[in-house]
PDB file of C-alpha atoms and ligand atoms in Angstrom:
ATOM      1  CA  MET A   1      -2.523  26.843 -47.899  1.00 67.00           C
ATOM      2  CA  TYR A   2      -1.922  30.199 -49.525  1.00 65.00           C
ATOM      3  CA  ARG A   3      -4.922  31.798 -51.133  1.00 63.00           C
ATOM      4  CA  PRO A   4      -5.065  31.203 -54.878  1.00 60.00           C
ATOM      5  CA  PHE A   5      -8.759  31.308 -55.750  1.00 60.00           C
ATOM      6  CA  LEU A   6     -10.061  27.756 -55.804  1.00 65.00           C
ATOM      7  CA  GLY A   7     -13.620  28.434 -56.978  1.00 69.00           C
ATOM      8  CA  TYR A   8     -16.693  27.548 -54.977  1.00 72.00           C
ATOM      9  CA  LYS A   9     -17.901  24.201 -56.206  1.00 88.00           C
ATOM     10  CA  PRO A  10     -16.844  21.394 -53.883  1.00 93.00           C
ATOM     11  CA  ILE A  11     -15.876  18.007 -55.328  1.00 96.00           C
ATOM     12  CA  LEU A  12     -18.089  15.621 -53.360  1.00 97.00           C
ATOM     13  CA  LYS A  13     -16.772  12.169 -52.450  1.00 98.00           C
ATOM     14  CA  ASN A  14     -18.565   8.826 -52.413  1.00 98.00           C
ATOM     15  CA  LYS A  15     -18.200   6.092 -49.770  1.00 97.00           C
ATOM     16  CA  TRP A  16     -15.431   4.352 -51.676  1.00 98.00           C
ATOM     17  CA  GLU A  17     -13.407   7.542 -51.967  1.00 98.00           C
ATOM     18  CA  LEU A  18     -13.915   8.264 -48.271  1.00 98.00           C
ATOM     19  CA  GLU A  19     -12.413   4.882 -47.409  1.00 98.00           C
ATOM     20  CA  ILE A  20      -9.289   5.718 -49.411  1.00 98.00           C
ATOM     21  CA  LEU A  21      -9.081   9.193 -47.877  1.00 98.00           C
ATOM     22  CA  LYS A  22      -9.416   7.645 -44.436  1.00 98.00           C
ATOM     23  CA  LYS A  23      -6.470   5.369 -45.141  1.00 98.00           C
ATOM     24  CA  ALA A  24      -4.382   8.227 -46.571  1.00 98.00           C
ATOM     25  CA  ASN A  25      -5.046  10.397 -43.532  1.00 98.00           C
ATOM     26  CA  ALA A  26      -4.416   7.557 -41.074  1.00 98.00           C
ATOM     27  CA  ILE A  27      -0.952   7.165 -42.603  1.00 98.00           C
ATOM     28  CA  VAL A  28      -0.368  10.929 -42.318  1.00 98.00           C
ATOM     29  CA  MET A  29      -1.333  10.953 -38.651  1.00 98.00           C
ATOM     30  CA  GLU A  30       0.688   7.846 -37.888  1.00 98.00           C
ATOM     31  CA  ILE A  31       3.790   9.548 -39.291  1.00 98.00           C
ATOM     32  CA  LEU A  32       3.038  12.835 -37.499  1.00 98.00           C
ATOM     33  CA  LEU A  33       2.674  11.012 -34.181  1.00 98.00           C
ATOM     34  CA  TYR A  34       5.950   9.225 -34.814  1.00 98.00           C
ATOM     35  CA  LEU A  35       7.672  12.577 -35.500  1.00 98.00           C
ATOM     36  CA  LYS A  36       6.139  14.028 -32.343  1.00 98.00           C
ATOM     37  CA  GLU A  37       7.788  11.328 -30.234  1.00 98.00           C
ATOM     38  CA  GLU A  38      11.158  12.128 -31.815  1.00 98.00           C
ATOM     39  CA  VAL A  39      11.104  15.805 -30.791  1.00 98.00           C
ATOM     40  CA  LYS A  40      13.901  16.605 -28.340  1.00 98.00           C
ATOM     41  CA  PRO A  41      16.431  19.370 -27.725  1.00 98.00           C
ATOM     42  CA  GLY A  42      19.526  19.033 -29.925  1.00 98.00           C
ATOM     43  CA  ARG A  43      17.757  17.567 -32.992  1.00 98.00           C
ATOM     44  CA  ASN A  44      18.041  19.517 -36.234  1.00 98.00           C
ATOM     45  CA  THR A  45      14.873  19.965 -38.267  1.00 98.00           C
ATOM     46  CA  PHE A  46      16.244  18.117 -41.303  1.00 98.00           C
ATOM     47  CA  GLU A  47      16.316  14.889 -39.270  1.00 98.00           C
ATOM     48  CA  PHE A  48      12.506  14.927 -39.328  1.00 99.00           C
ATOM     49  CA  GLU A  49      12.527  15.189 -43.124  1.00 98.00           C
ATOM     50  CA  GLU A  50      14.740  12.105 -43.274  1.00 98.00           C
ATOM     51  CA  ILE A  51      12.501  10.156 -40.904  1.00 98.00           C
ATOM     52  CA  THR A  52       9.474  11.200 -42.973  1.00 98.00           C
ATOM     53  CA  LEU A  53      10.995  10.097 -46.278  1.00 98.00           C
ATOM     54  CA  TYR A  54      11.977   6.774 -44.745  1.00 98.00           C
ATOM     55  CA  LEU A  55       8.460   6.174 -43.403  1.00 98.00           C
ATOM     56  CA  CYS A  56       6.869   7.145 -46.747  1.00 98.00           C
ATOM     57  CA  GLU A  57       9.005   4.565 -48.489  1.00 98.00           C
ATOM     58  CA  LYS A  58       8.214   1.937 -45.902  1.00 98.00           C
ATOM     59  CA  LYS A  59       4.468   2.593 -46.172  1.00 98.00           C
ATOM     60  CA  LYS A  60       4.646   2.901 -49.965  1.00 98.00           C
ATOM     61  CA  VAL A  61       3.087   6.361 -50.161  1.00 98.00           C
ATOM     62  CA  LYS A  62       4.244   9.487 -51.949  1.00 98.00           C
ATOM     63  CA  PRO A  63       4.793  12.674 -49.950  1.00 98.00           C
ATOM     64  CA  ALA A  64       2.173  15.161 -51.194  1.00 98.00           C
ATOM     65  CA  PHE A  65       4.064  18.423 -50.612  1.00 98.00           C
ATOM     66  CA  LYS A  66       7.378  17.568 -52.292  1.00 98.00           C
ATOM     67  CA  GLY A  67       7.322  19.324 -55.663  1.00 97.00           C
ATOM     68  CA  TYR A  68       3.960  20.960 -54.970  1.00 96.00           C
ATOM     69  CA  ARG A  69       4.250  24.495 -56.395  1.00 94.00           C
ATOM     70  CA  GLY A  70       7.996  23.924 -56.212  1.00 95.00           C
ATOM     71  CA  TYR A  71       8.169  23.155 -52.470  1.00 97.00           C
ATOM     72  CA  PRO A  72      11.366  21.087 -52.154  1.00 98.00           C
ATOM     73  CA  PHE A  73      10.613  18.894 -49.113  1.00 98.00           C
ATOM     74  CA  ALA A  74       8.160  16.241 -47.911  1.00 98.00           C
ATOM     75  CA  LEU A  75       7.623  17.990 -44.595  1.00 98.00           C
ATOM     76  CA  CYS A  76       7.060  21.510 -43.295  1.00 98.00           C
ATOM     77  CA  VAL A  77       8.768  22.107 -39.926  1.00 99.00           C
ATOM     78  CA  SER A  78       7.854  25.469 -38.444  1.00 99.00           C
ATOM     79  CA  VAL A  79       9.621  26.541 -35.256  1.00 99.00           C
ATOM     80  CA  ASN A  80       8.427  29.308 -32.862  1.00 99.00           C
ATOM     81  CA  GLU A  81       7.570  32.460 -34.899  1.00 98.00           C
ATOM     82  CA  VAL A  82       7.361  30.405 -38.107  1.00 98.00           C
ATOM     83  CA  ILE A  83       3.658  29.962 -38.809  1.00 98.00           C
ATOM     84  CA  VAL A  84       3.769  27.502 -41.723  1.00 98.00           C
ATOM     85  CA  HIS A  85       5.991  26.317 -44.594  1.00 98.00           C
ATOM     86  CA  GLY A  86       9.174  26.192 -42.528  1.00 98.00           C
ATOM     87  CA  MET A  87      11.771  24.222 -44.487  1.00 98.00           C
ATOM     88  CA  PRO A  88      13.762  21.423 -42.825  1.00 98.00           C
ATOM     89  CA  LYS A  89      17.360  22.569 -42.184  1.00 98.00           C
ATOM     90  CA  LYS A  90      20.469  20.857 -40.852  1.00 98.00           C
ATOM     91  CA  ASP A  91      21.527  24.040 -39.047  1.00 98.00           C
ATOM     92  CA  LYS A  92      18.188  24.641 -37.319  1.00 98.00           C
ATOM     93  CA  ILE A  93      18.663  22.988 -33.935  1.00 98.00           C
ATOM     94  CA  LEU A  94      15.707  22.511 -31.584  1.00 98.00           C
ATOM     95  CA  LYS A  95      16.171  23.763 -28.046  1.00 98.00           C
ATOM     96  CA  GLU A  96      14.238  23.372 -24.828  1.00 98.00           C
ATOM     97  CA  GLY A  97      11.275  25.766 -24.772  1.00 98.00           C
ATOM     98  CA  ASP A  98      10.747  25.885 -28.566  1.00 99.00           C
ATOM     99  CA  ILE A  99       7.463  24.970 -30.179  1.00 99.00           C
ATOM    100  CA  VAL A 100       7.532  23.068 -33.455  1.00 99.00           C
ATOM    101  CA  SER A 101       4.760  22.464 -35.994  1.00 99.00           C
ATOM    102  CA  PHE A 102       4.828  19.540 -38.401  1.00 99.00           C
ATOM    103  CA  ASP A 103       2.619  19.818 -41.477  1.00 98.00           C
ATOM    104  CA  PHE A 104       2.515  16.756 -43.685  1.00 98.00           C
ATOM    105  CA  GLY A 105       0.593  15.124 -46.520  1.00 98.00           C
ATOM    106  CA  VAL A 106       0.705  11.899 -48.532  1.00 98.00           C
ATOM    107  CA  ILE A 107      -0.733  10.628 -51.773  1.00 98.00           C
ATOM    108  CA  TYR A 108      -2.236   7.170 -51.363  1.00 98.00           C
ATOM    109  CA  GLU A 109      -4.042   5.542 -54.294  1.00 98.00           C
ATOM    110  CA  ASN A 110      -4.317   8.959 -55.971  1.00 98.00           C
ATOM    111  CA  TYR A 111      -5.917  10.645 -52.955  1.00 98.00           C
ATOM    112  CA  VAL A 112      -4.292  13.153 -50.637  1.00 98.00           C
ATOM    113  CA  GLY A 113      -4.178  13.052 -46.839  1.00 98.00           C
ATOM    114  CA  ASP A 114      -3.245  16.295 -45.035  1.00 98.00           C
ATOM    115  CA  ALA A 115      -2.793  17.082 -41.331  1.00 98.00           C
ATOM    116  CA  ALA A 116      -0.641  19.098 -38.947  1.00 98.00           C
ATOM    117  CA  LEU A 117       0.168  19.405 -35.266  1.00 98.00           C
ATOM    118  CA  THR A 118       2.344  21.495 -32.946  1.00 99.00           C
ATOM    119  CA  VAL A 119       4.389  20.226 -30.007  1.00 98.00           C
ATOM    120  CA  GLY A 120       6.642  21.713 -27.367  1.00 98.00           C
ATOM    121  CA  VAL A 121      10.343  20.868 -27.048  1.00 98.00           C
ATOM    122  CA  GLY A 122      10.876  19.810 -23.443  1.00 98.00           C
ATOM    123  CA  LYS A 123       9.435  22.289 -20.966  1.00 98.00           C
ATOM    124  CA  ILE A 124       7.776  25.291 -22.626  1.00 98.00           C
ATOM    125  CA  SER A 125       6.467  28.595 -21.241  1.00 98.00           C
ATOM    126  CA  GLU A 126       2.969  28.906 -19.838  1.00 98.00           C
ATOM    127  CA  GLN A 127       2.051  31.181 -22.743  1.00 98.00           C
ATOM    128  CA  ALA A 128       3.294  28.651 -25.303  1.00 98.00           C
ATOM    129  CA  GLU A 129       1.411  25.903 -23.505  1.00 98.00           C
ATOM    130  CA  LYS A 130      -1.776  27.966 -23.687  1.00 98.00           C
ATOM    131  CA  LEU A 131      -1.207  28.787 -27.367  1.00 99.00           C
ATOM    132  CA  LEU A 132      -1.000  25.086 -28.274  1.00 98.00           C
ATOM    133  CA  LYS A 133      -4.053  24.252 -26.196  1.00 98.00           C
ATOM    134  CA  VAL A 134      -6.205  27.061 -27.581  1.00 99.00           C
ATOM    135  CA  THR A 135      -5.199  26.357 -31.197  1.00 99.00           C
ATOM    136  CA  GLU A 136      -6.035  22.656 -30.910  1.00 98.00           C
ATOM    137  CA  GLU A 137      -9.302  23.442 -29.138  1.00 98.00           C
ATOM    138  CA  ALA A 138     -10.148  25.921 -31.904  1.00 99.00           C
ATOM    139  CA  LEU A 139      -9.628  23.159 -34.466  1.00 98.00           C
ATOM    140  CA  TYR A 140     -12.161  20.970 -32.641  1.00 98.00           C
ATOM    141  CA  LYS A 141     -14.615  23.870 -32.278  1.00 98.00           C
ATOM    142  CA  GLY A 142     -14.384  24.287 -36.046  1.00 98.00           C
ATOM    143  CA  ILE A 143     -14.798  20.578 -36.719  1.00 98.00           C
ATOM    144  CA  GLU A 144     -17.979  20.507 -34.598  1.00 98.00           C
ATOM    145  CA  LYS A 145     -19.548  22.941 -37.064  1.00 98.00           C
ATOM    146  CA  ALA A 146     -18.725  20.836 -40.132  1.00 98.00           C
ATOM    147  CA  HIS A 147     -22.327  19.765 -40.398  1.00 98.00           C
ATOM    148  CA  PHE A 148     -24.454  19.725 -43.551  1.00 96.00           C
ATOM    149  CA  SER A 149     -26.971  22.593 -43.391  1.00 91.00           C
ATOM    150  CA  ASN A 150     -24.253  24.781 -41.834  1.00 98.00           C
ATOM    151  CA  ARG A 151     -22.026  27.090 -43.879  1.00 98.00           C
ATOM    152  CA  ILE A 152     -18.254  27.423 -44.036  1.00 97.00           C
ATOM    153  CA  GLY A 153     -18.561  30.723 -42.134  1.00 98.00           C
ATOM    154  CA  ASP A 154     -19.901  28.792 -39.140  1.00 98.00           C
ATOM    155  CA  ILE A 155     -16.623  26.865 -38.964  1.00 98.00           C
ATOM    156  CA  SER A 156     -14.568  30.032 -39.473  1.00 98.00           C
ATOM    157  CA  TYR A 157     -16.444  31.955 -36.812  1.00 98.00           C
ATOM    158  CA  ALA A 158     -16.196  29.169 -34.220  1.00 98.00           C
ATOM    159  CA  ILE A 159     -12.418  29.070 -34.680  1.00 99.00           C
ATOM    160  CA  GLN A 160     -11.958  32.842 -34.600  1.00 98.00           C
ATOM    161  CA  ARG A 161     -14.174  33.289 -31.571  1.00 98.00           C
ATOM    162  CA  HIS A 162     -12.354  30.688 -29.503  1.00 99.00           C
ATOM    163  CA  VAL A 163      -8.941  32.072 -30.439  1.00 99.00           C
ATOM    164  CA  GLU A 164      -9.764  35.741 -29.859  1.00 98.00           C
ATOM    165  CA  SER A 165     -11.651  35.141 -26.619  1.00 98.00           C
ATOM    166  CA  ASN A 166      -8.382  33.669 -25.348  1.00 98.00           C
ATOM    167  CA  GLY A 167      -6.382  36.755 -26.320  1.00 98.00           C
ATOM    168  CA  PHE A 168      -4.721  35.310 -29.434  1.00 99.00           C
ATOM    169  CA  ASN A 169      -5.166  36.057 -33.158  1.00 98.00           C
ATOM    170  CA  VAL A 170      -5.919  33.951 -36.237  1.00 98.00           C
ATOM    171  CA  ILE A 171      -3.751  34.241 -39.330  1.00 98.00           C
ATOM    172  CA  ARG A 172      -5.662  35.554 -42.373  1.00 97.00           C
ATOM    173  CA  GLU A 173      -3.249  34.839 -45.247  1.00 96.00           C
ATOM    174  CA  PHE A 174      -3.553  31.073 -45.027  1.00 97.00           C
ATOM    175  CA  VAL A 175      -6.739  29.058 -44.987  1.00 97.00           C
ATOM    176  CA  GLY A 176      -8.080  25.520 -44.813  1.00 97.00           C
ATOM    177  CA  HIS A 177      -9.346  23.908 -48.009  1.00 96.00           C
ATOM    178  CA  GLY A 178     -11.185  21.076 -49.682  1.00 97.00           C
ATOM    179  CA  VAL A 179      -8.982  18.027 -50.206  1.00 97.00           C
ATOM    180  CA  GLY A 180      -9.266  14.941 -52.404  1.00 98.00           C
ATOM    181  CA  LYS A 181      -7.422  14.009 -55.572  1.00 97.00           C
ATOM    182  CA  SER A 182      -5.718  17.379 -55.194  1.00 96.00           C
ATOM    183  CA  LEU A 183      -4.146  18.834 -52.068  1.00 97.00           C
ATOM    184  CA  HIS A 184      -6.163  22.020 -52.528  1.00 95.00           C
ATOM    185  CA  GLU A 185      -9.749  21.927 -53.751  1.00 95.00           C
ATOM    186  CA  PRO A 186     -12.671  24.279 -53.276  1.00 95.00           C
ATOM    187  CA  PRO A 187     -13.895  25.597 -50.959  1.00 95.00           C
ATOM    188  CA  GLU A 188     -11.505  27.758 -48.951  1.00 95.00           C
ATOM    189  CA  VAL A 189     -11.994  27.380 -45.197  1.00 97.00           C
ATOM    190  CA  PRO A 190     -10.814  30.616 -43.544  1.00 97.00           C
ATOM    191  CA  ASN A 191     -10.108  30.752 -39.822  1.00 98.00           C
ATOM    192  CA  PHE A 192     -12.088  33.962 -39.453  1.00 98.00           C
ATOM    193  CA  GLY A 193     -15.546  34.889 -40.674  1.00 98.00           C
ATOM    194  CA  LYS A 194     -19.212  35.263 -39.942  1.00 98.00           C
ATOM    195  CA  PRO A 195     -21.773  32.608 -39.008  1.00 98.00           C
ATOM    196  CA  GLY A 196     -24.279  31.820 -41.747  1.00 97.00           C
ATOM    197  CA  LYS A 197     -21.969  33.129 -44.483  1.00 96.00           C
ATOM    198  CA  GLY A 198     -19.922  31.379 -47.152  1.00 95.00           C
ATOM    199  CA  PRO A 199     -20.508  28.183 -49.128  1.00 95.00           C
ATOM    200  CA  LYS A 200     -23.038  25.615 -47.875  1.00 96.00           C
ATOM    201  CA  ILE A 201     -21.556  22.551 -46.226  1.00 98.00           C
ATOM    202  CA  GLU A 202     -22.705  19.427 -48.074  1.00 97.00           C
ATOM    203  CA  ILE A 203     -22.658  15.688 -47.414  1.00 98.00           C
ATOM    204  CA  GLY A 204     -19.657  14.184 -49.193  1.00 98.00           C
ATOM    205  CA  MET A 205     -17.439  17.217 -48.710  1.00 98.00           C
ATOM    206  CA  VAL A 206     -13.956  16.611 -47.353  1.00 98.00           C
ATOM    207  CA  ILE A 207     -12.237  19.655 -45.907  1.00 98.00           C
ATOM    208  CA  ALA A 208      -8.907  20.275 -44.237  1.00 98.00           C
ATOM    209  CA  ILE A 209      -9.556  22.577 -41.291  1.00 98.00           C
ATOM    210  CA  GLU A 210      -6.349  24.216 -40.116  1.00 98.00           C
ATOM    211  CA  PRO A 211      -6.263  27.077 -37.622  1.00 98.00           C
ATOM    212  CA  MET A 212      -2.959  28.961 -37.563  1.00 98.00           C
ATOM    213  CA  VAL A 213      -2.763  31.133 -34.480  1.00 99.00           C
ATOM    214  CA  SER A 214      -0.415  33.892 -33.374  1.00 98.00           C
ATOM    215  CA  ALA A 215       0.234  34.813 -29.759  1.00 98.00           C
ATOM    216  CA  GLY A 216       0.686  38.391 -31.020  1.00 98.00           C
ATOM    217  CA  SER A 217      -0.327  40.132 -34.220  1.00 97.00           C
ATOM    218  CA  TYR A 218      -1.768  38.205 -37.166  1.00 98.00           C
ATOM    219  CA  GLU A 219       0.398  40.018 -39.698  1.00 98.00           C
ATOM    220  CA  VAL A 220       2.575  37.749 -41.808  1.00 98.00           C
ATOM    221  CA  GLU A 221       5.979  38.157 -43.413  1.00 98.00           C
ATOM    222  CA  ILE A 222       7.465  35.771 -45.972  1.00 98.00           C
ATOM    223  CA  LEU A 223      11.233  35.269 -45.670  1.00 98.00           C
ATOM    224  CA  GLU A 224      13.655  35.556 -48.639  1.00 97.00           C
ATOM    225  CA  ASP A 225      13.444  31.820 -49.366  1.00 97.00           C
ATOM    226  CA  GLY A 226       9.949  32.538 -50.670  1.00 96.00           C
ATOM    227  CA  TRP A 227       8.295  29.964 -48.374  1.00 97.00           C
ATOM    228  CA  THR A 228       8.915  30.515 -44.670  1.00 98.00           C
ATOM    229  CA  ALA A 229       5.935  32.418 -43.259  1.00 98.00           C
ATOM    230  CA  VAL A 230       6.649  34.158 -39.949  1.00 98.00           C
ATOM    231  CA  THR A 231       4.645  36.467 -37.712  1.00 98.00           C
ATOM    232  CA  LYS A 232       5.686  40.032 -38.485  1.00 98.00           C
ATOM    233  CA  ASP A 233       6.186  40.795 -34.793  1.00 98.00           C
ATOM    234  CA  ARG A 234       8.025  37.445 -34.348  1.00 98.00           C
ATOM    235  CA  SER A 235       5.530  36.214 -31.770  1.00 98.00           C
ATOM    236  CA  LEU A 236       4.944  32.465 -31.387  1.00 98.00           C
ATOM    237  CA  ALA A 237       2.575  30.715 -33.793  1.00 99.00           C
ATOM    238  CA  ALA A 238       0.850  27.325 -33.646  1.00 99.00           C
ATOM    239  CA  HIS A 239      -0.897  25.179 -36.271  1.00 99.00           C
ATOM    240  CA  PHE A 240      -3.208  22.170 -36.004  1.00 98.00           C
ATOM    241  CA  GLU A 241      -4.970  20.509 -38.935  1.00 98.00           C
ATOM    242  CA  HIS A 242      -7.354  17.620 -39.550  1.00 98.00           C
ATOM    243  CA  SER A 243      -9.019  16.436 -42.734  1.00 98.00           C
ATOM    244  CA  VAL A 244     -12.729  16.012 -42.039  1.00 98.00           C
ATOM    245  CA  ALA A 245     -15.540  14.341 -43.999  1.00 98.00           C
ATOM    246  CA  VAL A 246     -19.099  15.633 -43.828  1.00 98.00           C
ATOM    247  CA  THR A 247     -21.339  12.579 -43.388  1.00 98.00           C
ATOM    248  CA  PRO A 248     -25.093  12.236 -42.754  1.00 97.00           C
ATOM    249  CA  LYS A 249     -24.150  11.449 -39.138  1.00 97.00           C
ATOM    250  CA  GLY A 250     -22.038  14.589 -38.821  1.00 97.00           C
ATOM    251  CA  PRO A 251     -18.343  15.435 -39.153  1.00 98.00           C
ATOM    252  CA  GLU A 252     -15.936  12.521 -39.290  1.00 98.00           C
ATOM    253  CA  ILE A 253     -12.232  13.183 -38.642  1.00 98.00           C
ATOM    254  CA  LEU A 254     -10.329  11.174 -41.247  1.00 98.00           C
ATOM    255  CA  SER A 255      -6.912  11.894 -39.779  1.00 92.00           C
ATOM    256  CA  HIS A 256      -7.623  10.046 -36.536  1.00 85.00           C
ATOM    257  CA  ILE A 257      -6.111   6.655 -35.894  1.00 77.00           C
TER     258      ILE A 257
HETATM  259  N1  LIG B   1      -1.082  21.770 -45.149  1.00 89.96           N
HETATM  260  C1  LIG B   1      -0.470  22.757 -46.009  1.00 89.96           C
HETATM  261  C2  LIG B   1      -1.554  23.379 -46.849  1.00 89.96           C
HETATM  262  O1  LIG B   1      -2.629  22.904 -46.821  1.00 89.96           O
HETATM  263  C3  LIG B   1       0.607  22.174 -46.808  1.00 89.96           C
HETATM  264  C4  LIG B   1       1.052  22.874 -48.029  1.00 89.96           C
HETATM  265  S1  LIG B   1       2.743  23.009 -48.037  1.00 89.96           S
HETATM  266  C5  LIG B   1       3.242  22.933 -49.634  1.00 89.96           C
HETATM  267  O2  LIG B   1      -1.361  24.371 -47.516  1.00 89.96           O
HETATM  268  F1  LIG B   1       4.498  22.956 -49.620  1.00 89.96           F
HETATM  269  F2  LIG B   1       2.811  21.842 -50.179  1.00 89.96           F
HETATM  270  F3  LIG B   1       2.734  23.940 -50.288  1.00 89.96           F
HETATM  271 CO1  LIG B   2      -3.777  21.830 -45.510  1.00 89.96          CO
END
């Protein structure tokens, strides 16, 4: 998400709410994995929007992004240098070697599920392959720190450290976030920061952790459509996201099937 100030106080969830959030996120991931299988050279990015709308109807869920702050689609499809908020387009044709990120959310029984992943189109370069691997690994490094008694900065630092030690950069303009009845709740979960800093992580928190990583500079440019966020130097960018609950037993990934 962008960075409107959300406040600090997390909205903690009870067991019953976690069950609903688990269901919402399972549906999100099921649809994302379906989209992933449909990625091939020659497809235009609007086809994925159509598939998504069809699956939402079939599963009787509402897409969470459509209409959110005026975003016109159910799905964000971000190709190559597009970091996030790429809009589905009939004239954007995928070609071998591209990387494509799908970011998607649903509303199920008044609760929001939110997740994202990046995949390659056919055979991709070694650098692109590494970018996807490092970004996904960074997500899991972050998730590991989503432990009560830790702080948000511990998550941020783990992500940043993994990304930078592999020669890539984390995007600063967009951050992870609390998620529940709203798509964006406190606290913000930046992908850079210092261990031991930031809000305390508490049992009952649900946070969307979402590293966005550039193979080049972390500077961002927003295109004239007001949404599409690209790397200023047009280097490749990847994005992975899971919604995670903080339980007494540790972090639980809700967007796992
Ligand atoms: N996963 C993205 C986020 O958390 C989705 C927002 S796209 C929008 O910010 F269109 F809904 F804004
Ligand atoms: Co999100």
